mmCIF file of C-alpha atoms in Angstrom:
data_model
loop_
_atom_site.group_PDB
_atom_site.id
_atom_site.type_symbol
_atom_site.label_atom_id
_atom_site.label_comp_id
_atom_site.label_asym_id
_atom_site.label_seq_id
_atom_site.Cartn_x
_atom_site.Cartn_y
_atom_site.Cartn_z
ATOM 1 C CA MET A 18 0.000 0.000 0.000
ATOM 2 C CA LYS A 19 1.385 3.369 -1.001
ATOM 3 C CA LEU A 20 1.416 6.350 1.322
ATOM 4 C CA THR A 21 -1.070 9.095 0.415
ATOM 5 C CA PRO A 22 -2.164 12.344 2.081
ATOM 6 C CA LEU A 23 -5.455 10.835 3.268
ATOM 7 C CA ASN A 24 -3.534 7.983 4.922
ATOM 8 C CA ILE A 25 -1.415 10.589 6.715
ATOM 9 C CA VAL A 26 -4.531 12.489 7.812
ATOM 10 C CA LEU A 27 -6.069 9.246 9.065
ATOM 11 C CA ALA A 28 -2.951 8.377 11.056
ATOM 12 C CA CYS A 29 -2.782 11.856 12.589
ATOM 13 C CA PHE A 30 -6.505 11.772 13.439
ATOM 14 C CA LEU A 31 -6.237 8.378 15.146
ATOM 15 C CA ALA A 32 -3.099 9.445 17.049
ATOM 16 C CA TRP A 33 -4.904 12.576 18.228
ATOM 17 C CA CYS A 34 -7.959 10.548 19.329
ATOM 18 C CA VAL A 35 -5.803 8.101 21.280
ATOM 19 C CA SER A 36 -3.829 10.901 22.948
ATOM 20 C CA GLU A 37 -7.001 12.767 23.956
ATOM 21 C CA TRP A 38 -9.079 9.707 24.917
ATOM 22 C CA GLY A 39 -8.553 10.055 28.683
ATOM 23 C CA ASN A 40 -9.041 13.833 28.729
ATOM 24 C CA ASP A 41 -12.371 15.602 28.927
ATOM 25 C CA GLN A 42 -11.445 17.706 25.884
ATOM 26 C CA LEU A 43 -12.313 14.987 23.354
ATOM 27 C CA GLN A 44 -15.924 15.757 22.440
ATOM 28 C CA MET A 45 -16.302 12.914 19.932
ATOM 29 C CA THR A 46 -18.027 9.638 20.679
ATOM 30 C CA TRP A 47 -16.670 6.287 19.524
ATOM 31 C CA TRP A 48 -19.200 6.068 16.663
ATOM 32 C CA ALA A 49 -18.216 9.531 15.383
ATOM 33 C CA ILE A 50 -14.561 8.484 15.384
ATOM 34 C CA LEU A 51 -15.448 5.254 13.574
ATOM 35 C CA LEU A 52 -17.524 7.200 11.034
ATOM 36 C CA MET A 53 -14.606 9.556 10.353
ATOM 37 C CA VAL A 54 -12.211 6.620 9.893
ATOM 38 C CA VAL A 55 -14.580 4.900 7.455
ATOM 39 C CA LEU A 56 -15.136 8.172 5.564
ATOM 40 C CA LEU A 57 -11.389 8.739 5.154
ATOM 41 C CA ILE A 58 -10.812 5.159 3.995
ATOM 42 C CA VAL A 59 -13.651 5.340 1.455
ATOM 43 C CA CYS A 60 -12.427 8.706 0.136
ATOM 44 C CA ASP A 61 -8.921 7.293 -0.232
ATOM 45 C CA LEU A 62 -10.211 4.272 -2.137
ATOM 46 C CA LEU A 63 -12.345 6.451 -4.416
ATOM 47 C CA PHE A 64 -9.386 8.689 -5.202
ATOM 48 C CA ARG A 65 -7.259 5.612 -5.968
ATOM 49 C CA ILE A 66 -9.926 4.274 -8.353
ATOM 50 C CA VAL A 67 -10.464 7.584 -10.165
ATOM 51 C CA LEU A 68 -6.844 8.790 -10.334
ATOM 52 C CA LYS A 69 -4.409 6.141 -11.527
ATOM 53 C CA ASP A 70 -1.354 8.421 -11.798
ATOM 54 C CA PHE A 71 0.380 8.651 -8.413
ATOM 55 C CA LYS A 72 1.324 12.322 -8.843
ATOM 56 C CA ARG A 73 -2.256 13.291 -9.732
ATOM 57 C CA LEU A 74 -3.491 11.187 -6.796
ATOM 58 C CA TRP A 75 -1.316 13.172 -4.402
ATOM 59 C CA MET A 76 -2.408 16.502 -5.884
ATOM 60 C CA GLY A 77 -6.080 15.538 -5.757
ATOM 61 C CA GLN A 78 -5.914 14.345 -2.176
ATOM 62 C CA ILE A 79 -3.941 17.373 -1.007
ATOM 63 C CA GLY A 80 -6.555 19.605 -2.646
ATOM 64 C CA PHE A 81 -9.338 17.624 -0.979
ATOM 65 C CA VAL A 82 -7.716 17.917 2.454
ATOM 66 C CA LEU A 83 -7.120 21.662 2.010
ATOM 67 C CA ILE A 84 -10.661 22.382 0.825
ATOM 68 C CA ALA A 85 -12.182 20.252 3.603
ATOM 69 C CA GLY A 86 -10.011 22.002 6.200
ATOM 70 C CA ILE A 87 -10.886 25.475 4.920
ATOM 71 C CA LEU A 88 -14.601 24.599 4.886
ATOM 72 C CA MET A 89 -14.421 23.306 8.467
ATOM 73 C CA VAL A 90 -12.797 26.546 9.634
ATOM 74 C CA VAL A 91 -15.353 28.687 7.771
ATOM 75 C CA ILE A 92 -18.273 26.691 9.187
ATOM 76 C CA ARG A 93 -16.881 26.891 12.718
ATOM 77 C CA VAL A 94 -16.405 30.672 12.418
ATOM 78 C CA MET A 95 -19.946 31.070 11.060
ATOM 79 C CA ILE A 96 -21.444 28.983 13.904
ATOM 80 C CA TYR A 97 -19.608 30.718 16.751
ATOM 81 C CA LYS A 98 -20.001 34.239 15.376
#
């Protein structure tokens, strides 16, 4: 299995969840964490099916991660405004 940006995001997300599991700061339930893991795996598989070229795969996934991150920040700012 080749390393892709969504695999890196998944690893960072799981490491963060494990490190915050004992603290009261983690506001996610186990099913929300599982849903996020499944969503990242499915997105990675879809990108691998659609984009066969490894360079285009990396560019597409980096764009996806950036757009998703920007949208999450915008939505959070709009909610807490």
